[in-house]
C-alpha cells in the first residue's frame, strides 16, 4: 500500500501539471470565439482516456492481472512524450517575451498561417519586459471573487467525478450487489463515454448562449440525475437502467468539469492565464483527495443511496460557486 501510494502521488504530480497547462496552451492558439470549444476538446480527452481505461481494465485484468494494465498505462505515455517533444509548439505569448527564442516564435506563427518577416520585433500585451503573472495577482480585488469561486467549483466537481472514477467498479462488484468485473468496467466506461458527448455538447451550448445559463442548467440536471440514481435499485437483472443513468450522469458531470477549464481561461487575462487555470485546478484537486474518503464513508454508512446523494450534494456546491462567478463567457447572441 505504501508503494502504491507513492507511485500514485508521482503520477498525480504529472497529471495535475499537464491538464491545466494543456488548457492554457490551447487558449493561446485559437480565436476567442472558438476558445471554449477548443479548450473543451482538449480537456475532453480525459474522459476519452477513462473510456479506454475502463474497456482495457475489463479486457486485461481477468486474464492477465492488474500489473499488465499498469505497465500498458506507463508505456503509452512514454511514447507520446517523445512525439510531443517534436510536434508540440510553445506558447506564442511566452516566446514573445524571450528574445533568444524569437526564431522559434516566427516558425510557430508561420505554421499557423501568418506571414512573418525575419526582422519582425515581438512584444507581449504588457511589453517584452513586463511583469510575469503571480499567484498574488489571482487575489487582486478584481479577480478575488472569481478565483475563489472557481476553486470551489473545481473542487466540488472533481469530488463528484472522482467518487465515480474510484468507487463505481468497487461498488458494483460488491457481493451484496453482484455485478461482474466486466459489467462494472462497462459502467465506468459509459460514465466516461457520456462525459465525452456531454462535454462537447456543453461547449457548443456555451458558445451559443454563454457559460452562466449553460453551466447552471447542466449543474442542476446533474443534481437531478444523482438523486434519481440514489432512488434506483442496483440490480444486475435490470442493468440497462443503471447503465443508462451512469452514461447520463457522466455526460452532465463532465460537461460541467471540462467546460470550466474554458471558463477559467476566460476569467484570467493572458498574463496570468496559465497561473490562474493551474492554481484554481490544483487547489480544487482537494476534491480528488476527498473523493477517496467521502466515497468510502458514504458506501460504508448508507450504501449506494447515500453515495449518490453525496454526488448530488457536491454538484449543488458546484451550482452555487458557478453562480458566484462574475466574468462568465458571453454567448454569440449575448449583449457585449
mmCIF file of C-alpha atoms in Angstrom:
data_model
loop_
_atom_site.group_PDB
_atom_site.id
_atom_site.type_symbol
_atom_site.label_atom_id
_atom_site.label_comp_id
_atom_site.label_asym_id
_atom_site.label_seq_id
_atom_site.Cartn_x
_atom_site.Cartn_y
_atom_site.Cartn_z
ATOM 1 C CA UNK A 1 0.000 0.000 0.000
ATOM 2 C CA UNK A 2 2.842 2.406 0.813
ATOM 3 C CA UNK A 3 4.491 1.879 -2.580
ATOM 4 C CA UNK A 4 1.168 2.185 -4.411
ATOM 5 C CA UNK A 5 0.537 5.446 -2.561
ATOM 6 C CA UNK A 6 3.975 6.771 -3.539
ATOM 7 C CA UNK A 7 3.688 5.975 -7.242
ATOM 8 C CA UNK A 8 0.141 7.341 -7.417
ATOM 9 C CA UNK A 9 1.403 10.546 -5.825
ATOM 10 C CA UNK A 10 4.082 10.857 -8.522
ATOM 11 C CA UNK A 11 1.514 10.152 -11.243
ATOM 12 C CA UNK A 12 -0.733 12.817 -9.762
ATOM 13 C CA UNK A 13 2.038 15.418 -9.993
ATOM 14 C CA UNK A 14 2.359 14.804 -13.712
ATOM 15 C CA UNK A 15 -1.358 14.659 -14.432
ATOM 16 C CA UNK A 16 -2.074 17.681 -12.256
ATOM 17 C CA UNK A 17 0.503 19.725 -14.154
ATOM 18 C CA UNK A 18 -0.412 18.529 -17.629
ATOM 19 C CA UNK A 19 -4.146 19.238 -17.723
ATOM 20 C CA UNK A 20 -4.330 22.938 -16.747
ATOM 21 C CA UNK A 21 -1.291 23.769 -18.860
ATOM 22 C CA UNK A 22 -2.880 21.984 -21.822
ATOM 23 C CA UNK A 23 -5.945 24.198 -21.412
ATOM 24 C CA UNK A 24 -3.857 27.371 -21.140
ATOM 25 C CA UNK A 25 -1.740 26.403 -24.147
ATOM 26 C CA UNK A 26 -4.807 25.656 -26.271
ATOM 27 C CA UNK A 27 -6.168 29.092 -25.430
ATOM 28 C CA UNK A 28 -3.039 30.611 -26.998
ATOM 29 C CA UNK A 29 -3.698 29.142 -30.445
ATOM 30 C CA UNK A 30 -7.383 29.799 -31.147
ATOM 31 C CA UNK A 31 -9.514 32.936 -31.614
ATOM 32 C CA UNK A 32 -11.502 33.976 -28.546
ATOM 33 C CA UNK A 33 -14.868 32.999 -30.061
ATOM 34 C CA UNK A 34 -13.714 29.403 -30.622
ATOM 35 C CA UNK A 35 -11.789 29.180 -27.345
ATOM 36 C CA UNK A 36 -14.477 27.411 -25.218
ATOM 37 C CA UNK A 37 -14.928 24.668 -27.802
ATOM 38 C CA UNK A 38 -11.197 24.237 -28.451
ATOM 39 C CA UNK A 39 -10.306 24.012 -24.761
ATOM 40 C CA UNK A 40 -13.156 21.592 -24.132
ATOM 41 C CA UNK A 41 -11.964 19.349 -26.960
ATOM 42 C CA UNK A 42 -8.571 19.307 -25.268
ATOM 43 C CA UNK A 43 -9.886 18.509 -21.792
ATOM 44 C CA UNK A 44 -12.471 16.026 -23.071
ATOM 45 C CA UNK A 45 -9.574 13.687 -23.761
ATOM 46 C CA UNK A 46 -9.612 12.965 -20.010
ATOM 47 C CA UNK A 47 -12.926 11.046 -20.163
ATOM 48 C CA UNK A 48 -11.825 9.599 -23.523
ATOM 49 C CA UNK A 49 -8.885 8.126 -21.651
ATOM 50 C CA UNK A 50 -11.322 6.953 -18.999
ATOM 51 C CA UNK A 51 -13.349 5.087 -21.621
ATOM 52 C CA UNK A 52 -10.222 3.392 -22.943
ATOM 53 C CA UNK A 53 -9.022 2.577 -19.428
ATOM 54 C CA UNK A 54 -12.359 1.085 -18.409
ATOM 55 C CA UNK A 55 -12.533 -1.101 -21.504
ATOM 56 C CA UNK A 56 -8.881 -2.091 -21.114
ATOM 57 C CA UNK A 57 -9.383 -2.995 -17.469
ATOM 58 C CA UNK A 58 -12.304 -5.273 -18.302
ATOM 59 C CA UNK A 59 -10.282 -6.983 -21.044
ATOM 60 C CA UNK A 60 -6.831 -7.151 -19.405
ATOM 61 C CA UNK A 61 -7.352 -7.701 -15.675
ATOM 62 C CA UNK A 62 -9.268 -11.016 -15.751
ATOM 63 C CA UNK A 63 -6.766 -12.946 -17.920
ATOM 64 C CA UNK A 64 -3.501 -11.068 -17.237
ATOM 65 C CA UNK A 65 -3.834 -9.270 -13.890
ATOM 66 C CA UNK A 66 -3.524 -5.633 -12.867
ATOM 67 C CA UNK A 67 0.260 -5.401 -13.373
ATOM 68 C CA UNK A 68 -0.054 -5.688 -17.142
ATOM 69 C CA UNK A 69 -2.703 -2.944 -17.122
ATOM 70 C CA UNK A 70 -0.416 -0.558 -15.221
ATOM 71 C CA UNK A 71 2.553 -1.400 -17.454
ATOM 72 C CA UNK A 72 0.483 -0.588 -20.544
ATOM 73 C CA UNK A 73 -0.601 2.687 -18.963
ATOM 74 C CA UNK A 74 3.054 3.602 -18.469
ATOM 75 C CA UNK A 75 4.482 2.655 -21.846
ATOM 76 C CA UNK A 76 1.914 4.555 -23.946
ATOM 77 C CA UNK A 77 2.568 7.967 -22.283
ATOM 78 C CA UNK A 78 6.332 7.480 -22.622
ATOM 79 C CA UNK A 79 5.919 7.017 -26.364
ATOM 80 C CA UNK A 80 3.692 10.095 -26.527
ATOM 81 C CA UNK A 81 6.281 12.170 -24.673
ATOM 82 C CA UNK A 82 8.814 11.512 -27.425
ATOM 83 C CA UNK A 83 6.315 12.591 -30.082
ATOM 84 C CA UNK A 84 5.216 15.706 -28.175
ATOM 85 C CA UNK A 85 8.792 16.928 -27.798
ATOM 86 C CA UNK A 86 8.888 17.065 -31.599
ATOM 87 C CA UNK A 87 5.444 18.399 -32.522
ATOM 88 C CA UNK A 88 4.017 20.396 -29.580
ATOM 89 C CA UNK A 89 4.755 24.127 -30.010
ATOM 90 C CA UNK A 90 5.492 26.530 -27.160
ATOM 91 C CA UNK A 91 3.090 29.306 -26.152
ATOM 92 C CA UNK A 92 3.465 32.266 -28.564
ATOM 93 C CA UNK A 93 2.917 34.751 -25.721
ATOM 94 C CA UNK A 94 5.698 33.140 -23.721
ATOM 95 C CA UNK A 95 8.088 33.090 -26.689
ATOM 96 C CA UNK A 96 7.369 36.761 -27.420
ATOM 97 C CA UNK A 97 8.883 37.657 -24.053
ATOM 98 C CA UNK A 98 12.096 35.654 -24.656
ATOM 99 C CA UNK A 99 14.172 37.404 -27.335
ATOM 100 C CA UNK A 100 16.522 34.439 -27.764
ATOM 101 C CA UNK A 101 13.576 32.292 -28.877
ATOM 102 C CA UNK A 102 12.052 34.654 -31.440
ATOM 103 C CA UNK A 103 13.234 32.387 -34.235
ATOM 104 C CA UNK A 104 11.116 29.595 -32.753
ATOM 105 C CA UNK A 105 8.173 32.001 -32.483
ATOM 106 C CA UNK A 106 8.491 33.044 -36.132
ATOM 107 C CA UNK A 107 8.461 29.382 -37.132
ATOM 108 C CA UNK A 108 5.392 28.673 -34.991
ATOM 109 C CA UNK A 109 3.467 31.653 -36.388
ATOM 110 C CA UNK A 110 4.279 30.607 -39.954
ATOM 111 C CA UNK A 111 2.943 27.121 -39.218
ATOM 112 C CA UNK A 112 -0.264 28.835 -38.022
ATOM 113 C CA UNK A 113 -0.540 30.590 -41.407
ATOM 114 C CA UNK A 114 0.838 34.036 -40.515
ATOM 115 C CA UNK A 115 3.209 35.920 -42.841
ATOM 116 C CA UNK A 116 6.076 36.948 -40.534
ATOM 117 C CA UNK A 117 9.257 38.735 -41.661
ATOM 118 C CA UNK A 118 12.636 37.597 -40.350
ATOM 119 C CA UNK A 119 13.329 41.004 -38.763
ATOM 120 C CA UNK A 120 9.967 41.399 -37.005
ATOM 121 C CA UNK A 121 10.028 42.552 -33.365
ATOM 122 C CA UNK A 122 7.610 40.951 -30.892
ATOM 123 C CA UNK A 123 6.004 42.411 -27.791
ATOM 124 C CA UNK A 124 3.659 40.873 -25.239
ATOM 125 C CA UNK A 125 0.485 42.542 -24.003
ATOM 126 C CA UNK A 126 2.434 44.197 -21.210
ATOM 127 C CA UNK A 127 5.657 44.740 -23.145
ATOM 128 C CA UNK A 128 8.580 42.382 -23.614
ATOM 129 C CA UNK A 129 9.965 43.089 -20.190
ATOM 130 C CA UNK A 130 6.601 43.316 -18.445
ATOM 131 C CA UNK A 131 5.939 41.545 -15.143
ATOM 132 C CA UNK A 132 5.080 37.871 -15.188
ATOM 133 C CA UNK A 133 1.908 36.575 -13.587
ATOM 134 C CA UNK A 134 1.992 35.599 -9.943
ATOM 135 C CA UNK A 135 -0.304 33.842 -7.505
ATOM 136 C CA UNK A 136 -0.874 37.135 -5.688
ATOM 137 C CA UNK A 137 -2.453 38.653 -8.828
ATOM 138 C CA UNK A 138 -5.178 35.997 -8.728
ATOM 139 C CA UNK A 139 -6.431 37.524 -5.471
ATOM 140 C CA UNK A 140 -6.401 41.147 -6.580
ATOM 141 C CA UNK A 141 -9.700 42.965 -5.870
ATOM 142 C CA UNK A 142 -10.967 42.474 -9.415
ATOM 143 C CA UNK A 143 -10.260 38.737 -9.518
ATOM 144 C CA UNK A 144 -10.529 37.524 -5.906
ATOM 145 C CA UNK A 145 -14.193 36.529 -6.004
ATOM 146 C CA UNK A 146 -13.932 34.686 -9.313
ATOM 147 C CA UNK A 147 -10.719 32.921 -8.255
ATOM 148 C CA UNK A 148 -12.248 31.623 -5.027
ATOM 149 C CA UNK A 149 -15.461 30.606 -6.791
ATOM 150 C CA UNK A 150 -13.521 28.705 -9.458
ATOM 151 C CA UNK A 151 -11.513 26.889 -6.780
ATOM 152 C CA UNK A 152 -14.736 25.874 -5.048
ATOM 153 C CA UNK A 153 -16.410 24.809 -8.306
ATOM 154 C CA UNK A 154 -13.429 22.751 -9.463
ATOM 155 C CA UNK A 155 -13.042 21.121 -6.053
ATOM 156 C CA UNK A 156 -16.711 20.187 -5.736
ATOM 157 C CA UNK A 157 -16.997 18.900 -9.308
ATOM 158 C CA UNK A 158 -13.780 16.890 -9.009
ATOM 159 C CA UNK A 159 -15.129 15.407 -5.782
ATOM 160 C CA UNK A 160 -18.212 14.093 -7.603
ATOM 161 C CA UNK A 161 -16.312 12.872 -10.668
ATOM 162 C CA UNK A 162 -13.541 11.133 -8.742
ATOM 163 C CA UNK A 163 -16.052 9.489 -6.431
ATOM 164 C CA UNK A 164 -17.343 7.920 -9.652
ATOM 165 C CA UNK A 165 -13.901 7.015 -11.011
ATOM 166 C CA UNK A 166 -12.723 5.457 -7.755
ATOM 167 C CA UNK A 167 -15.843 3.741 -6.473
ATOM 168 C CA UNK A 168 -18.188 2.701 -9.301
ATOM 169 C CA UNK A 169 -16.352 -0.590 -10.030
ATOM 170 C CA UNK A 170 -15.830 -1.421 -6.337
ATOM 171 C CA UNK A 171 -19.458 -0.625 -5.514
ATOM 172 C CA UNK A 172 -20.956 -2.654 -8.353
ATOM 173 C CA UNK A 173 -18.748 -5.743 -7.798
ATOM 174 C CA UNK A 174 -19.565 -5.877 -4.080
ATOM 175 C CA UNK A 175 -21.186 -9.279 -3.356
ATOM 176 C CA UNK A 176 -24.272 -7.541 -1.982
ATOM 177 C CA UNK A 177 -24.902 -6.004 -5.429
ATOM 178 C CA UNK A 178 -23.447 -8.678 -7.685
ATOM 179 C CA UNK A 179 -22.239 -7.124 -10.934
ATOM 180 C CA UNK A 180 -19.299 -8.861 -12.638
ATOM 181 C CA UNK A 181 -15.941 -7.130 -13.177
ATOM 182 C CA UNK A 182 -16.549 -6.628 -16.935
ATOM 183 C CA UNK A 183 -20.008 -5.171 -16.183
ATOM 184 C CA UNK A 184 -18.536 -2.792 -13.597
ATOM 185 C CA UNK A 185 -15.819 -1.720 -16.044
ATOM 186 C CA UNK A 186 -18.509 -1.126 -18.675
ATOM 187 C CA UNK A 187 -20.394 1.117 -16.243
ATOM 188 C CA UNK A 188 -17.292 3.226 -15.700
ATOM 189 C CA UNK A 189 -16.656 3.365 -19.453
ATOM 190 C CA UNK A 190 -20.230 4.517 -20.062
ATOM 191 C CA UNK A 191 -19.810 7.228 -17.427
ATOM 192 C CA UNK A 192 -16.740 8.461 -19.292
ATOM 193 C CA UNK A 193 -18.216 7.973 -22.754
ATOM 194 C CA UNK A 194 -21.221 10.034 -21.716
ATOM 195 C CA UNK A 195 -18.725 12.604 -20.484
ATOM 196 C CA UNK A 196 -17.188 12.957 -23.932
ATOM 197 C CA UNK A 197 -20.536 13.657 -25.587
ATOM 198 C CA UNK A 198 -21.684 15.891 -22.747
ATOM 199 C CA UNK A 199 -18.526 17.990 -22.725
ATOM 200 C CA UNK A 200 -18.627 18.649 -26.461
ATOM 201 C CA UNK A 201 -22.335 19.469 -26.349
ATOM 202 C CA UNK A 202 -21.769 21.728 -23.342
ATOM 203 C CA UNK A 203 -19.050 23.671 -25.148
ATOM 204 C CA UNK A 204 -21.289 24.232 -28.174
ATOM 205 C CA UNK A 205 -24.118 25.426 -25.923
ATOM 206 C CA UNK A 206 -21.792 27.826 -24.088
ATOM 207 C CA UNK A 207 -20.631 29.363 -27.364
ATOM 208 C CA UNK A 208 -24.269 29.914 -28.272
ATOM 209 C CA UNK A 209 -25.901 31.158 -25.034
ATOM 210 C CA UNK A 210 -22.980 31.866 -22.699
ATOM 211 C CA UNK A 211 -21.492 29.996 -19.754
ATOM 212 C CA UNK A 212 -23.739 31.236 -16.940
ATOM 213 C CA UNK A 213 -27.106 29.858 -18.173
ATOM 214 C CA UNK A 214 -25.471 26.790 -19.722
ATOM 215 C CA UNK A 215 -23.389 25.688 -16.740
ATOM 216 C CA UNK A 216 -26.084 26.424 -14.164
ATOM 217 C CA UNK A 217 -28.656 24.426 -16.147
ATOM 218 C CA UNK A 218 -26.285 21.480 -16.648
ATOM 219 C CA UNK A 219 -25.323 21.508 -12.956
ATOM 220 C CA UNK A 220 -28.983 21.428 -11.943
ATOM 221 C CA UNK A 221 -29.591 18.486 -14.282
ATOM 222 C CA UNK A 222 -26.576 16.698 -12.759
ATOM 223 C CA UNK A 223 -28.098 17.077 -9.294
ATOM 224 C CA UNK A 224 -31.347 15.530 -10.536
ATOM 225 C CA UNK A 225 -29.533 12.595 -12.184
ATOM 226 C CA UNK A 226 -27.646 11.832 -8.964
ATOM 227 C CA UNK A 227 -30.882 11.862 -6.947
ATOM 228 C CA UNK A 228 -32.515 9.523 -9.495
ATOM 229 C CA UNK A 229 -29.617 7.079 -9.053
ATOM 230 C CA UNK A 230 -29.936 7.286 -5.280
ATOM 231 C CA UNK A 231 -33.556 6.094 -5.549
ATOM 232 C CA UNK A 232 -32.813 3.384 -8.132
ATOM 233 C CA UNK A 233 -32.088 -0.207 -7.006
ATOM 234 C CA UNK A 234 -28.813 -1.520 -8.443
ATOM 235 C CA UNK A 235 -29.764 -4.953 -9.757
ATOM 236 C CA UNK A 236 -27.754 -6.931 -12.352
ATOM 237 C CA UNK A 237 -31.078 -8.210 -13.710
ATOM 238 C CA UNK A 238 -32.040 -4.623 -14.576
ATOM 239 C CA UNK A 239 -28.576 -3.500 -15.620
ATOM 240 C CA UNK A 240 -29.757 -1.418 -18.580
ATOM 241 C CA UNK A 241 -31.430 1.224 -16.420
ATOM 242 C CA UNK A 242 -28.361 1.642 -14.220
ATOM 243 C CA UNK A 243 -26.002 1.727 -17.205
ATOM 244 C CA UNK A 244 -28.129 4.380 -18.913
ATOM 245 C CA UNK A 245 -28.121 6.563 -15.811
ATOM 246 C CA UNK A 246 -24.339 6.221 -15.439
ATOM 247 C CA UNK A 247 -23.972 7.453 -19.031
ATOM 248 C CA UNK A 248 -26.357 10.389 -18.431
ATOM 249 C CA UNK A 249 -24.623 11.353 -15.177
ATOM 250 C CA UNK A 250 -21.216 11.147 -16.822
ATOM 251 C CA UNK A 251 -22.411 13.421 -19.624
ATOM 252 C CA UNK A 252 -23.667 16.046 -17.191
ATOM 253 C CA UNK A 253 -20.780 15.900 -14.696
ATOM 254 C CA UNK A 254 -18.075 16.053 -17.347
ATOM 255 C CA UNK A 255 -19.912 18.724 -19.341
ATOM 256 C CA UNK A 256 -19.512 20.977 -16.309
ATOM 257 C CA UNK A 257 -15.963 19.922 -15.478
ATOM 258 C CA UNK A 258 -14.473 20.145 -18.979
ATOM 259 C CA UNK A 259 -16.078 23.468 -19.868
ATOM 260 C CA UNK A 260 -14.945 25.023 -16.573
ATOM 261 C CA UNK A 261 -11.400 24.957 -17.971
ATOM 262 C CA UNK A 262 -12.627 27.207 -20.765
ATOM 263 C CA UNK A 263 -14.356 29.424 -18.202
ATOM 264 C CA UNK A 264 -11.149 29.690 -16.163
ATOM 265 C CA UNK A 265 -9.158 30.591 -19.299
ATOM 266 C CA UNK A 266 -11.730 33.332 -19.953
ATOM 267 C CA UNK A 267 -11.707 34.705 -16.397
ATOM 268 C CA UNK A 268 -7.942 35.255 -16.220
ATOM 269 C CA UNK A 269 -6.117 37.656 -18.565
ATOM 270 C CA UNK A 270 -3.327 36.432 -20.815
ATOM 271 C CA UNK A 271 -0.503 37.458 -18.474
ATOM 272 C CA UNK A 272 -1.741 35.146 -15.706
ATOM 273 C CA UNK A 273 -3.882 32.662 -17.642
ATOM 274 C CA UNK A 274 -1.597 29.670 -17.124
ATOM 275 C CA UNK A 275 -1.094 30.592 -13.482
ATOM 276 C CA UNK A 276 -4.816 31.111 -12.940
ATOM 277 C CA UNK A 277 -6.008 27.910 -14.594
ATOM 278 C CA UNK A 278 -3.258 25.867 -12.966
ATOM 279 C CA UNK A 279 -3.749 27.299 -9.481
ATOM 280 C CA UNK A 280 -7.548 27.005 -9.398
ATOM 281 C CA UNK A 281 -7.473 23.436 -10.696
ATOM 282 C CA UNK A 282 -4.591 22.489 -8.387
ATOM 283 C CA UNK A 283 -6.258 23.764 -5.226
ATOM 284 C CA UNK A 284 -9.551 22.345 -6.425
ATOM 285 C CA UNK A 285 -7.920 18.919 -6.548
ATOM 286 C CA UNK A 286 -8.554 18.712 -2.835
ATOM 287 C CA UNK A 287 -11.788 17.244 -4.182
ATOM 288 C CA UNK A 288 -9.804 14.358 -5.706
ATOM 289 C CA UNK A 289 -8.277 13.586 -2.331
ATOM 290 C CA UNK A 290 -11.582 13.886 -0.508
ATOM 291 C CA UNK A 291 -13.276 11.552 -3.019
ATOM 292 C CA UNK A 292 -11.495 8.515 -1.584
ATOM 293 C CA UNK A 293 -12.703 9.224 1.931
ATOM 294 C CA UNK A 294 -16.181 10.526 1.110
ATOM 295 C CA UNK A 295 -16.860 7.579 -1.198
ATOM 296 C CA UNK A 296 -15.667 5.025 1.345
ATOM 297 C CA UNK A 297 -17.608 6.678 4.170
ATOM 298 C CA UNK A 298 -20.861 7.006 2.241
ATOM 299 C CA UNK A 299 -20.823 3.406 0.987
ATOM 300 C CA UNK A 300 -19.994 2.093 4.469
ATOM 301 C CA UNK A 301 -22.634 4.160 6.268
ATOM 302 C CA UNK A 302 -25.519 4.351 3.824
ATOM 303 C CA UNK A 303 -24.658 2.185 0.825
ATOM 304 C CA UNK A 304 -25.350 3.279 -2.771
ATOM 305 C CA UNK A 305 -28.236 5.658 -1.858
ATOM 306 C CA UNK A 306 -26.030 7.826 0.388
ATOM 307 C CA UNK A 307 -23.159 7.523 -2.110
ATOM 308 C CA UNK A 308 -25.284 9.008 -4.910
ATOM 309 C CA UNK A 309 -26.721 11.619 -2.550
ATOM 310 C CA UNK A 310 -23.142 12.796 -1.958
ATOM 311 C CA UNK A 311 -22.848 13.192 -5.741
ATOM 312 C CA UNK A 312 -25.905 15.438 -5.591
ATOM 313 C CA UNK A 313 -24.504 17.435 -2.657
ATOM 314 C CA UNK A 314 -21.205 18.025 -4.470
ATOM 315 C CA UNK A 315 -22.958 19.212 -7.633
ATOM 316 C CA UNK A 316 -25.159 21.511 -5.559
ATOM 317 C CA UNK A 317 -21.979 23.217 -4.335
ATOM 318 C CA UNK A 318 -20.815 23.465 -7.963
ATOM 319 C CA UNK A 319 -24.071 25.235 -8.844
ATOM 320 C CA UNK A 320 -23.614 27.748 -6.001
ATOM 321 C CA UNK A 321 -19.978 28.510 -6.830
ATOM 322 C CA UNK A 322 -20.665 28.925 -10.560
ATOM 323 C CA UNK A 323 -23.467 31.365 -9.739
ATOM 324 C CA UNK A 324 -20.940 33.465 -7.780
ATOM 325 C CA UNK A 325 -18.602 33.986 -10.761
ATOM 326 C CA UNK A 326 -18.901 37.432 -12.362
ATOM 327 C CA UNK A 327 -16.832 37.122 -15.555
ATOM 328 C CA UNK A 328 -18.767 34.453 -17.429
ATOM 329 C CA UNK A 329 -18.341 33.746 -21.151
ATOM 330 C CA UNK A 330 -20.907 35.596 -23.257
ATOM 331 C CA UNK A 331 -22.713 33.686 -25.971
ATOM 332 C CA UNK A 332 -22.853 34.639 -29.639
ATOM 333 C CA UNK A 333 -26.226 36.323 -29.204
ATOM 334 C CA UNK A 334 -25.484 37.883 -25.805
ATOM 335 C CA UNK A 335 -25.039 41.661 -25.487
ATOM 336 C CA UNK A 336 -21.428 42.848 -25.199
#
